[in-house]
mmCIF file of C-alpha atoms in Angstrom:
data_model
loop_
_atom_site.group_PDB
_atom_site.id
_atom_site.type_symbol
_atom_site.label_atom_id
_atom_site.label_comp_id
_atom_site.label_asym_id
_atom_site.label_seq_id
_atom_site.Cartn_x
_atom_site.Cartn_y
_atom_site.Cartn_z
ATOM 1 C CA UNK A 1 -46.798 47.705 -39.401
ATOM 2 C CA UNK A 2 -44.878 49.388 -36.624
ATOM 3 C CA UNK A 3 -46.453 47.668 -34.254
ATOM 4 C CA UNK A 4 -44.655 44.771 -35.105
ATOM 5 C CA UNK A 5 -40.816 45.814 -34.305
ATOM 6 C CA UNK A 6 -42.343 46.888 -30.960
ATOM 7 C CA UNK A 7 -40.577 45.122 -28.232
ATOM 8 C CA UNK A 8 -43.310 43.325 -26.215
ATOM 9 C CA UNK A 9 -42.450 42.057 -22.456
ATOM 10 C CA UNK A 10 -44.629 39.585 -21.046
ATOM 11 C CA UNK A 11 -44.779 40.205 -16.994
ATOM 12 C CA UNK A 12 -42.866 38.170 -14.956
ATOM 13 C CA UNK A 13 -45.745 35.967 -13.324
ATOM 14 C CA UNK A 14 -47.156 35.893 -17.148
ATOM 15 C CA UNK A 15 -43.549 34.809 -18.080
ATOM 16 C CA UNK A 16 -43.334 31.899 -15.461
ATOM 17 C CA UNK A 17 -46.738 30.847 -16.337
ATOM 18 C CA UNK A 18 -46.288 29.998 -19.751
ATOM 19 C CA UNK A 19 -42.500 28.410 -19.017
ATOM 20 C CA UNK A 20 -44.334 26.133 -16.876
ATOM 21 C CA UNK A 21 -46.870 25.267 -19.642
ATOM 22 C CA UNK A 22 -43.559 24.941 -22.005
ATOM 23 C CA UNK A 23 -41.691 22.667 -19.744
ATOM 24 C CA UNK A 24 -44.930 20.659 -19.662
ATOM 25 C CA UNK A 25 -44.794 20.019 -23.548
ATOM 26 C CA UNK A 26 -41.051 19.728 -23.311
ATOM 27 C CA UNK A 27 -41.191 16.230 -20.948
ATOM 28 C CA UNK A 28 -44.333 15.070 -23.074
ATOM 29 C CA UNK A 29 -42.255 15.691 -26.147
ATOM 30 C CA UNK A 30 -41.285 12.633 -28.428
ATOM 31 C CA UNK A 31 -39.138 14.186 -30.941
ATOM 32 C CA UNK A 32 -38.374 18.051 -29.664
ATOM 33 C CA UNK A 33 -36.142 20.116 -32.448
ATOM 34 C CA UNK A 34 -34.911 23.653 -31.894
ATOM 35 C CA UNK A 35 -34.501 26.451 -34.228
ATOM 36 C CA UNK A 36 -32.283 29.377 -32.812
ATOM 37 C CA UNK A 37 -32.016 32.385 -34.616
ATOM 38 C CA UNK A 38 -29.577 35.651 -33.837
ATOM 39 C CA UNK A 39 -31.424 36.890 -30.484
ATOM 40 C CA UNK A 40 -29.424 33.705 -28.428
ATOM 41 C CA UNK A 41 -26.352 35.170 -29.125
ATOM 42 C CA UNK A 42 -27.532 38.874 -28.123
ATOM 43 C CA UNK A 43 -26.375 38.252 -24.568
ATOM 44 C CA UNK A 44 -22.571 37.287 -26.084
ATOM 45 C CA UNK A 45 -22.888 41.213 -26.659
ATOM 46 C CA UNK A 46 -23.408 39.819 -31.392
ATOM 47 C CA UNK A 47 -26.164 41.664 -32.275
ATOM 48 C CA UNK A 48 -29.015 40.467 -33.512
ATOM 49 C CA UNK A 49 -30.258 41.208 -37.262
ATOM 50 C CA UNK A 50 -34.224 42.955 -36.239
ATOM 51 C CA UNK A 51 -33.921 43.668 -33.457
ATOM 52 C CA UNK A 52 -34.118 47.774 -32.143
ATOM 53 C CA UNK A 53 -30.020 47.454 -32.521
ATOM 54 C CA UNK A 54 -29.818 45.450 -35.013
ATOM 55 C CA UNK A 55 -27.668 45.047 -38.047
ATOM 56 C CA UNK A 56 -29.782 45.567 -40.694
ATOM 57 C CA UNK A 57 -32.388 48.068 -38.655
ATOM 58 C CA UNK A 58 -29.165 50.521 -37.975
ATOM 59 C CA UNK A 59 -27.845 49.734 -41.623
ATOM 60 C CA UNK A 60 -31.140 50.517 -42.894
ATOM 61 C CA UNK A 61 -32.037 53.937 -40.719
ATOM 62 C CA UNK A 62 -28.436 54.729 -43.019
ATOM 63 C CA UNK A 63 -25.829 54.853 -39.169
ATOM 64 C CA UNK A 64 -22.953 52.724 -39.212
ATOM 65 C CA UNK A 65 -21.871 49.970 -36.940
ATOM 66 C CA UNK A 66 -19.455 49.521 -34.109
ATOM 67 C CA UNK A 67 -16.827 46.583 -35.309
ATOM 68 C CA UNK A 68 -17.750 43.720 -33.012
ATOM 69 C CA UNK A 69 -14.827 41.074 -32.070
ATOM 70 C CA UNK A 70 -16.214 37.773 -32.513
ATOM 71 C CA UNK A 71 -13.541 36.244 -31.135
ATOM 72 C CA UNK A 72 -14.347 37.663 -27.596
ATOM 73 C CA UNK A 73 -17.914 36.225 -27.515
ATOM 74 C CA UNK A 74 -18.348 32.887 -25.829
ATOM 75 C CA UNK A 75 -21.259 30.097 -25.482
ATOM 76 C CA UNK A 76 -24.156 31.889 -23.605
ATOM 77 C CA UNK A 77 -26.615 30.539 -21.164
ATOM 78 C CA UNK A 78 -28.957 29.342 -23.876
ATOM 79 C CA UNK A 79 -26.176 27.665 -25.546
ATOM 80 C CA UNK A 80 -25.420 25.739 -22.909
ATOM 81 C CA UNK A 81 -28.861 25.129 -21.646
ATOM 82 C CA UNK A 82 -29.860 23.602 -24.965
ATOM 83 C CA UNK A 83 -26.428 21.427 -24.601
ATOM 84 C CA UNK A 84 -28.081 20.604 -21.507
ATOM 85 C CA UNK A 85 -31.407 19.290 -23.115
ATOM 86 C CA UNK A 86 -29.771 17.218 -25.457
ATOM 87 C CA UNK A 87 -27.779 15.553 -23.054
ATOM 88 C CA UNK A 88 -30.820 14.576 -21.430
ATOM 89 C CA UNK A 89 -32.510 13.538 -24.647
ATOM 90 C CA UNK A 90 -35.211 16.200 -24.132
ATOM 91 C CA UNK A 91 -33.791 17.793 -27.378
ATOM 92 C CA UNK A 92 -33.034 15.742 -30.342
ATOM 93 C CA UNK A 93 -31.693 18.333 -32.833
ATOM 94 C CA UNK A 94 -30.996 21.945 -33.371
ATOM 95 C CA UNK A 95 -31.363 23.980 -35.835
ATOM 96 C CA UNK A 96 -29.397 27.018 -36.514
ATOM 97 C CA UNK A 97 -29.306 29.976 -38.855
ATOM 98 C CA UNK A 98 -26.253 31.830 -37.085
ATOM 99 C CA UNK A 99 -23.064 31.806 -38.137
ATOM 100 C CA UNK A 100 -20.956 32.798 -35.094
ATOM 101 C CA UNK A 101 -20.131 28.793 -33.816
ATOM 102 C CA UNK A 102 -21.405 29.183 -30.539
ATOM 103 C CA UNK A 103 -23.634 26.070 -30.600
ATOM 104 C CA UNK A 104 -20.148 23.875 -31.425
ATOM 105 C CA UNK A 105 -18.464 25.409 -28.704
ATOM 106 C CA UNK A 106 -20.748 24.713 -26.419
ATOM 107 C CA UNK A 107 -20.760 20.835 -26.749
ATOM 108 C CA UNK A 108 -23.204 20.452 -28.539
ATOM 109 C CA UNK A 109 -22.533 17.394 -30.741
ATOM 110 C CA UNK A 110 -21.728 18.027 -33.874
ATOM 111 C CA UNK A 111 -24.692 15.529 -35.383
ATOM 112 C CA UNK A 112 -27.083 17.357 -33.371
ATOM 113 C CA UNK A 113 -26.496 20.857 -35.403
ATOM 114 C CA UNK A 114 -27.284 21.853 -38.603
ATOM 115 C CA UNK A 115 -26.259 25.333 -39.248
ATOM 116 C CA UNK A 116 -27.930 26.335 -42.178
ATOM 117 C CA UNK A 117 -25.909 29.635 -43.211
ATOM 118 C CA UNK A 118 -22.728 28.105 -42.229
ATOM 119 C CA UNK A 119 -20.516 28.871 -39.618
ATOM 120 C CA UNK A 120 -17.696 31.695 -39.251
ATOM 121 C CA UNK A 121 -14.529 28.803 -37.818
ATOM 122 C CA UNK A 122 -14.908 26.287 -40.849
ATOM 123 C CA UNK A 123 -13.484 26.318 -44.539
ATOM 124 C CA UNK A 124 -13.920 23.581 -46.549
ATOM 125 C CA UNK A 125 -11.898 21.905 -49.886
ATOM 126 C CA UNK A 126 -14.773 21.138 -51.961
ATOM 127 C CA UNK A 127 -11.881 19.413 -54.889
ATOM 128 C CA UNK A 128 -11.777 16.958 -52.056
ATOM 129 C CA UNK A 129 -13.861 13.918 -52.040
ATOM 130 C CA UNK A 130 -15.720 14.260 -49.820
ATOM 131 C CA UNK A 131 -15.398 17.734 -48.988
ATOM 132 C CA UNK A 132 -12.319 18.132 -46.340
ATOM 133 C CA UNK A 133 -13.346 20.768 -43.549
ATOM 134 C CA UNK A 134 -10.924 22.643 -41.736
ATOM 135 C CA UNK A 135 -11.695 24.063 -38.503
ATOM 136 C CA UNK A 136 -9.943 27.088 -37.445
ATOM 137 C CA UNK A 137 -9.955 29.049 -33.914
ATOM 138 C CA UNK A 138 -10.496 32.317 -36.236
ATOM 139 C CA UNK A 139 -13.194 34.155 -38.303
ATOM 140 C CA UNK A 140 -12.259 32.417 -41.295
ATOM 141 C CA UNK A 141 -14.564 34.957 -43.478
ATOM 142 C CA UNK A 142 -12.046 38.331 -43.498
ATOM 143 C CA UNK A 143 -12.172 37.977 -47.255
ATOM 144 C CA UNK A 144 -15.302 36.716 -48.591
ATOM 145 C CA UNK A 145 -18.073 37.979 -49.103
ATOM 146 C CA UNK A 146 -21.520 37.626 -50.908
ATOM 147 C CA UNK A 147 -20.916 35.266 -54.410
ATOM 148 C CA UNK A 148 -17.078 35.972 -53.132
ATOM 149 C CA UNK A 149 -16.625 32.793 -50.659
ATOM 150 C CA UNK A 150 -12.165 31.688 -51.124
ATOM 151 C CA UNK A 151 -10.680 32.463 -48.205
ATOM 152 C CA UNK A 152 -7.309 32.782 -49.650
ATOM 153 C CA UNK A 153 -5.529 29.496 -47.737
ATOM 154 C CA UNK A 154 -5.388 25.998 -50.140
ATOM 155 C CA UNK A 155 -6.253 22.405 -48.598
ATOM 156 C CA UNK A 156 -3.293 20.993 -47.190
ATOM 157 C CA UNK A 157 -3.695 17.517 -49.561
ATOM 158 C CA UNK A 158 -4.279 18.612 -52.995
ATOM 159 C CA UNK A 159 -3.474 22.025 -52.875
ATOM 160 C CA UNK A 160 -6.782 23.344 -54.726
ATOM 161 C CA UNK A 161 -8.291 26.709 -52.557
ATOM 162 C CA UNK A 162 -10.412 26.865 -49.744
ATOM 163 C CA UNK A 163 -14.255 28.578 -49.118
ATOM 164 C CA UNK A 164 -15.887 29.556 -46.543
ATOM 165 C CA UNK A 165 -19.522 27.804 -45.269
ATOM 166 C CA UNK A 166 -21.817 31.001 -45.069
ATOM 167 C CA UNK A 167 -24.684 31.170 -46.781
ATOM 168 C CA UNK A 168 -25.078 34.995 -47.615
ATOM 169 C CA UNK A 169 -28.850 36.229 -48.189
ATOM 170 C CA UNK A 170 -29.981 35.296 -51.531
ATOM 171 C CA UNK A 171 -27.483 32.659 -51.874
ATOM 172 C CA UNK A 172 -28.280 28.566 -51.851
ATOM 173 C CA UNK A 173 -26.642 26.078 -49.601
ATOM 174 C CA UNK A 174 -25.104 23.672 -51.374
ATOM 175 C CA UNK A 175 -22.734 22.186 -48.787
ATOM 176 C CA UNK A 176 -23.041 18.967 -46.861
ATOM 177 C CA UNK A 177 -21.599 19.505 -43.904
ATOM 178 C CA UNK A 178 -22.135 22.246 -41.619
ATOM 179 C CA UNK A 179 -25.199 22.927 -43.253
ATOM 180 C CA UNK A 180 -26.725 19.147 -42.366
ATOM 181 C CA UNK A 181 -29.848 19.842 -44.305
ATOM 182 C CA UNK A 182 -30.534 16.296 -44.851
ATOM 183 C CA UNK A 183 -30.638 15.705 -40.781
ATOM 184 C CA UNK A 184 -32.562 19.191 -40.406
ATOM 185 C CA UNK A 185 -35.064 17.796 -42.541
ATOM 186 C CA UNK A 186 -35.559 14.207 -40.952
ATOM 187 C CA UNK A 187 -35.392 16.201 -37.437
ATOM 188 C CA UNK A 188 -38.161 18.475 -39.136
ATOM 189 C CA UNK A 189 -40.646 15.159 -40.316
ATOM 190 C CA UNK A 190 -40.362 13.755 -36.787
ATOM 191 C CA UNK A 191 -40.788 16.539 -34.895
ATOM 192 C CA UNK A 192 -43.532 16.272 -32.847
ATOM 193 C CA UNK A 193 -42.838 19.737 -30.588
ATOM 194 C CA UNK A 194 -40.782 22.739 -32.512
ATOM 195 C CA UNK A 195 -39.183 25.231 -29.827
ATOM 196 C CA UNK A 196 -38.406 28.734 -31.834
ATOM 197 C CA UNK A 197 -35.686 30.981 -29.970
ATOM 198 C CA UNK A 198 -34.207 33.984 -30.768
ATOM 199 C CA UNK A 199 -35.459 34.114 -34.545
ATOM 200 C CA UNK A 200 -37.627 36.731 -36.249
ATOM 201 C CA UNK A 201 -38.549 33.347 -38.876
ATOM 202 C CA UNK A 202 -38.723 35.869 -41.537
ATOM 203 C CA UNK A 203 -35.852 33.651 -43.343
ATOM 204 C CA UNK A 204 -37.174 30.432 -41.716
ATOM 205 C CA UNK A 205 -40.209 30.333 -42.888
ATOM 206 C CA UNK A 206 -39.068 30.694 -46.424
ATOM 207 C CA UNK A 207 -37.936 26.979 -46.126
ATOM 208 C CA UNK A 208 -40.901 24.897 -46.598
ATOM 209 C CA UNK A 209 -39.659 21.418 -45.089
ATOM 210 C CA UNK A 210 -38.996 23.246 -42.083
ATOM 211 C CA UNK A 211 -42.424 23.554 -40.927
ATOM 212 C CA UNK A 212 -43.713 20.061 -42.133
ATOM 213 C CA UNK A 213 -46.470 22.121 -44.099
ATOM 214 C CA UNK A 214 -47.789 19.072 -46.748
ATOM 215 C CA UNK A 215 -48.872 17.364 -43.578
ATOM 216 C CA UNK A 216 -52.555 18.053 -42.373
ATOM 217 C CA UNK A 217 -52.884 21.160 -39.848
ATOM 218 C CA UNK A 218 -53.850 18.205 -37.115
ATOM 219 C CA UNK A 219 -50.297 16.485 -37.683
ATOM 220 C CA UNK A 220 -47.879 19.126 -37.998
ATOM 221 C CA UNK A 221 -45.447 20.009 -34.821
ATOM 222 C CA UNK A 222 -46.791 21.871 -32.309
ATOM 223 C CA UNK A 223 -45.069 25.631 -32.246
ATOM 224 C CA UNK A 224 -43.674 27.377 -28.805
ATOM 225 C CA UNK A 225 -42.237 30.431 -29.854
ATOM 226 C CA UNK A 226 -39.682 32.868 -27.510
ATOM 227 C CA UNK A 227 -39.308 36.292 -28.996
ATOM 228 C CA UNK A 228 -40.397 39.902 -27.946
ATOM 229 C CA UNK A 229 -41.039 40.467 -31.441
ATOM 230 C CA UNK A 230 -43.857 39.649 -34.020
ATOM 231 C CA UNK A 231 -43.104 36.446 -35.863
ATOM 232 C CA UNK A 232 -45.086 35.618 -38.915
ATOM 233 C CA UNK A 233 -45.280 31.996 -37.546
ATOM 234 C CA UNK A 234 -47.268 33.545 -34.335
ATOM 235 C CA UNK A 235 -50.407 32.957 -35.263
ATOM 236 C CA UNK A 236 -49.710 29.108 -35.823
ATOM 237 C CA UNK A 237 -48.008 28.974 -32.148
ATOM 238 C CA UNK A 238 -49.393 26.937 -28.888
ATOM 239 C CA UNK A 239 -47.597 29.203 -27.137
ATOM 240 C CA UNK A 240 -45.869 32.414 -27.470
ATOM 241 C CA UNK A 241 -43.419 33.346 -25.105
ATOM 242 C CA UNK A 242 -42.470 37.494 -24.925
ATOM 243 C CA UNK A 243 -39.046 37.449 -22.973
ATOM 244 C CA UNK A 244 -35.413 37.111 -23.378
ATOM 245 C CA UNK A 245 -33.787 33.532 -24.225
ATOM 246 C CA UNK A 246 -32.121 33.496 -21.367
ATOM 247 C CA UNK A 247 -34.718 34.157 -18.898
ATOM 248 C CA UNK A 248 -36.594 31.592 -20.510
ATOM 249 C CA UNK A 249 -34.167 29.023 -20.543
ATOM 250 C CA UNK A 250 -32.748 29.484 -17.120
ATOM 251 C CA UNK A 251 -36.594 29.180 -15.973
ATOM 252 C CA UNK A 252 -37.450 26.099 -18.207
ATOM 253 C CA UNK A 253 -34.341 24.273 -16.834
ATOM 254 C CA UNK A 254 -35.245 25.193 -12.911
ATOM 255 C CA UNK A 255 -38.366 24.239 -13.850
ATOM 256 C CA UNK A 256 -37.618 20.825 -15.066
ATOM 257 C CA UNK A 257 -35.113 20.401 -12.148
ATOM 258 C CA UNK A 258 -31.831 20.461 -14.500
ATOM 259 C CA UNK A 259 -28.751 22.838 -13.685
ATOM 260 C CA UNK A 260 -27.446 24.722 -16.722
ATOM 261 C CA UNK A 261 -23.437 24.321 -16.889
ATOM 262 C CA UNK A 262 -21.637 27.589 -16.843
ATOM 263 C CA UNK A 263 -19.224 27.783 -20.151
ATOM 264 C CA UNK A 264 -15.946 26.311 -19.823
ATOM 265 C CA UNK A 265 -12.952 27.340 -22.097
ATOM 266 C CA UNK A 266 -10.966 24.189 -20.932
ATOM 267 C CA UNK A 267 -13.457 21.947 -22.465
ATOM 268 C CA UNK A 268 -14.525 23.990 -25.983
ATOM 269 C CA UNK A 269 -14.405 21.620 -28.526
ATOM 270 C CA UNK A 270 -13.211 23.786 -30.832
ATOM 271 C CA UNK A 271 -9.525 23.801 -29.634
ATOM 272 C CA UNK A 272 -9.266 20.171 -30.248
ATOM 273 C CA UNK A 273 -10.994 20.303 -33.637
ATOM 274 C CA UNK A 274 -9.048 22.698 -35.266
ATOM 275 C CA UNK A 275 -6.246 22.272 -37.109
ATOM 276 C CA UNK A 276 -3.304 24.773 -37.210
ATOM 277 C CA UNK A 277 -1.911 26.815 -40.197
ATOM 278 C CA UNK A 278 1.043 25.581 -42.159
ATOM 279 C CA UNK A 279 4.215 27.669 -41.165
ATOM 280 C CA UNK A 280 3.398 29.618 -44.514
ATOM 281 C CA UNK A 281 -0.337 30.751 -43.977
ATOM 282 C CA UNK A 282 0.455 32.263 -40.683
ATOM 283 C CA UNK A 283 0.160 35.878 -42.259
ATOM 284 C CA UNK A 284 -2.643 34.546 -44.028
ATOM 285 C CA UNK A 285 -5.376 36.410 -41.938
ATOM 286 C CA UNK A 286 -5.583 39.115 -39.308
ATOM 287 C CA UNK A 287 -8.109 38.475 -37.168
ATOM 288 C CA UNK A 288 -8.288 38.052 -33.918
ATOM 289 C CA UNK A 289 -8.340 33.976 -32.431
ATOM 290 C CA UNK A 290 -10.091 32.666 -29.838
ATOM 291 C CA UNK A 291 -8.032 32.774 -26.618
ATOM 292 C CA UNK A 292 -6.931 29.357 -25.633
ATOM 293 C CA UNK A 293 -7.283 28.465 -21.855
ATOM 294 C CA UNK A 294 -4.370 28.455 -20.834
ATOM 295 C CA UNK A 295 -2.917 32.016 -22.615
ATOM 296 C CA UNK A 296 -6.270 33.995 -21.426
ATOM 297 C CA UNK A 297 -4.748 36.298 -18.779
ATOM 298 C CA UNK A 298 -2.007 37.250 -21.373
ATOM 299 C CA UNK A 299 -4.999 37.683 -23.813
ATOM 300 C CA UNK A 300 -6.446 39.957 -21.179
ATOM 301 C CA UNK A 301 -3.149 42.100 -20.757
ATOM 302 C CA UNK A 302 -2.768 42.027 -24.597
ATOM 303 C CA UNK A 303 -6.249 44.328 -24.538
ATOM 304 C CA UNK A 304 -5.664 46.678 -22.102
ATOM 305 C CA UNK A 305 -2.999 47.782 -24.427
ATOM 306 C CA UNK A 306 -5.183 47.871 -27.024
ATOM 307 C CA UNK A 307 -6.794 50.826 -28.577
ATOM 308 C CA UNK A 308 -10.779 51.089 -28.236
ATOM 309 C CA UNK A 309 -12.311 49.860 -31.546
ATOM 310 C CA UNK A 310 -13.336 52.342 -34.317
ATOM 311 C CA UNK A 311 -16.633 52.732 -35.710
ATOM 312 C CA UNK A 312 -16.711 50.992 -39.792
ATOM 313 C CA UNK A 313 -19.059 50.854 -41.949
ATOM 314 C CA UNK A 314 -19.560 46.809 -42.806
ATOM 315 C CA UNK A 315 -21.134 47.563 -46.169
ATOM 316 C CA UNK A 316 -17.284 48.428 -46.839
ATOM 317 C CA UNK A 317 -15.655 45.417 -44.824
ATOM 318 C CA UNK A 318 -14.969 42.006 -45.902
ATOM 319 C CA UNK A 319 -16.446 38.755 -43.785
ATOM 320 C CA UNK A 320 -20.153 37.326 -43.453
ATOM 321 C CA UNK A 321 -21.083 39.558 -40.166
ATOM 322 C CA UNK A 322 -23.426 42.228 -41.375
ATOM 323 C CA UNK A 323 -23.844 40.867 -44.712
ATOM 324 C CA UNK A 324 -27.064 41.101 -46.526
ATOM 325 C CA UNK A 325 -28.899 44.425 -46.136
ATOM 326 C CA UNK A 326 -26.867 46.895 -48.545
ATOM 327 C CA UNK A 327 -27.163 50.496 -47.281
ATOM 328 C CA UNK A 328 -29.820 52.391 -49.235
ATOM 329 C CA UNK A 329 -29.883 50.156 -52.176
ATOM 330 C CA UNK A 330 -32.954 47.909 -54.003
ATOM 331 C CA UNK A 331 -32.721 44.150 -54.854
ATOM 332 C CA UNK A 332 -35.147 41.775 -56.240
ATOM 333 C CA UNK A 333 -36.198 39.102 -53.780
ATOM 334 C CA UNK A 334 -34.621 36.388 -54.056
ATOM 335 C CA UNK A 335 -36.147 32.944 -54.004
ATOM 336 C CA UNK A 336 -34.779 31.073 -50.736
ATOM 337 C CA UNK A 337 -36.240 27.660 -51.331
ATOM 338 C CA UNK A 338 -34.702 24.585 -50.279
#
């Protein structure tokens, strides 16, 4: 059973091997989707979940975790080389279970994502109808928590209190929007290719239309997997790939002759999509925003006079980051099917 947390590193002539092989099947591709799990965003310094250093490994060997500003971490090269993709229509949708936004502010459009556990910058009036979604340049999540989702701020039109979008472990998604199950499931039944980055597909693979699995072994999606773990979906894979995302993605883009665009904070979409607190819900949360553009070097002189962050225990803090693995304790499983 150890064997499979053991990080496994394919060499780097076995690497660039199989990239070529996976750019091959990416240009033959019809209907390419992409599932990204927590190991994209490793390289934005948000630890993964599995991984050695992961959340729920270090909650689980009982040490507690560093607190981790979100708010510093940005769009990483596999962000923006899947942005990339779909811009040239080599990608048609993307599939996400993080929470942390990065796919929105990196370009990606909007209708090409569904984040399936929600994501950390929205809360959403569900009184409205339909729902009315407020995006924020914050964590949005300082006071929720599993079953616990208001977020303490009311919608702006009829007054009734705002939740959060995450979808905590054990819980069911029951949002519309930025969940986007229906267009995660029609991505899913077209799919003729499924690219797999970043995810352990231990939650994944607990939703069935995912994985197009009432369709006969001859017609389902062909599977290219990027991990250095063991994935239960290995075994069903064309390809395996054992290296980091973004090795593999800055490879599969030189290989297919595309340059990957370097993150720009001018153009984040989320500074245009959000909409500002009323004058009274300014004190309504302390967390730390994004920087905007054009206030970053005061951002940056704002930290040096900062203290260096303490160590917490998240089992104790509010907020979805961490969420889900409960220090020493037992639960039932919990049916995830959707």
């Amino acid at each position: 059973m150890g064997e499979r947390y053991t990080l496994v590193c394919d060499e780097p002539e076995e690497l660039k091997r199989k990239v070529i092989e996976l750019a091959a099947a990416v240009r033959r591709a019809k209907h390419l989707v992409i599932y990204t799990g927590a190991g994209i965003s490793t390289a934005a310094s948000i630890p993964d979940y599995r991984g050695p250093n992961g959340v729920w490994t270090l909650l689980q060997k009982g040490r507690s975790l560093r607190a981790t500003d979100l708010s510093e971490a940005e769009p990483t090269l596999t962000h923006m080389g899947i942005a990339c993709l779909h811009k040239h229509s080599l990608v048609q949708h993307v599939v996400s279970q993080n929470c942390d936004g990065l796919h929105l502010r990196s370009g990606l459009p909007r209708a090409a994502i569904s984040e399936l556990h929600g994501n950390m910058y929205i809360e959403v009036c569900t009184s409205c109808t339909p729902n009315r979604e407020y995006v924020r340049v914050f964590d949005v999540t300082e006071r929720t928590a599993l079953h616990r989702h208001h977020t303490g701020r009311l919608c702006h039109k009829c007054g009734a209190q705002l939740r959060d979008t995450i979808v905590h472990f054990g819980e069911k998604g029951t949002l519309r929007e930025p969940l986007n199950w229906e267009a995660a499931t029609e991505a899913a039944s077209k799919a003729d290719v499924i690219l797999c980055l970043g995810s352990s597909l231990k939650v994944l693979k607990k939703y069935p239309r995912l994985w197009c699995m009432s369709k006969p072994p001859s017609r389902r999606p062909k599977l290219y997997i990027v991990n250095l773990q063991w994935t239960p979906k290995d075994d069903m894979a064309a390809l395996k790939l054992h290296g980091k995302c973004d090795d593999v993605m800055r490879l599969l883009l030189e290989e297919l002759g595309l340059e990957i665009p370097c993150y720009d904070r001018t153009k984040d979409p989320i500074f245009s999509l959000a909409i500002p607190l009323s004058p009274d819900e300014e004190g309504s949360h302390s967390r730390r925003p994004v920087a905007p553009p054009w206030s970053l070097e005061e951002m940056q002189m704002q930290e040096q006079q900062r203290e260096p962050a303490s160590q917490l225990s998240l089992s104790h803090s509010g907020g979805w980051f961490g969420r889900g693995c409960a220090k020493g304790s037992k639960r039932k499983k919990s049916k995830l099917t959707l």
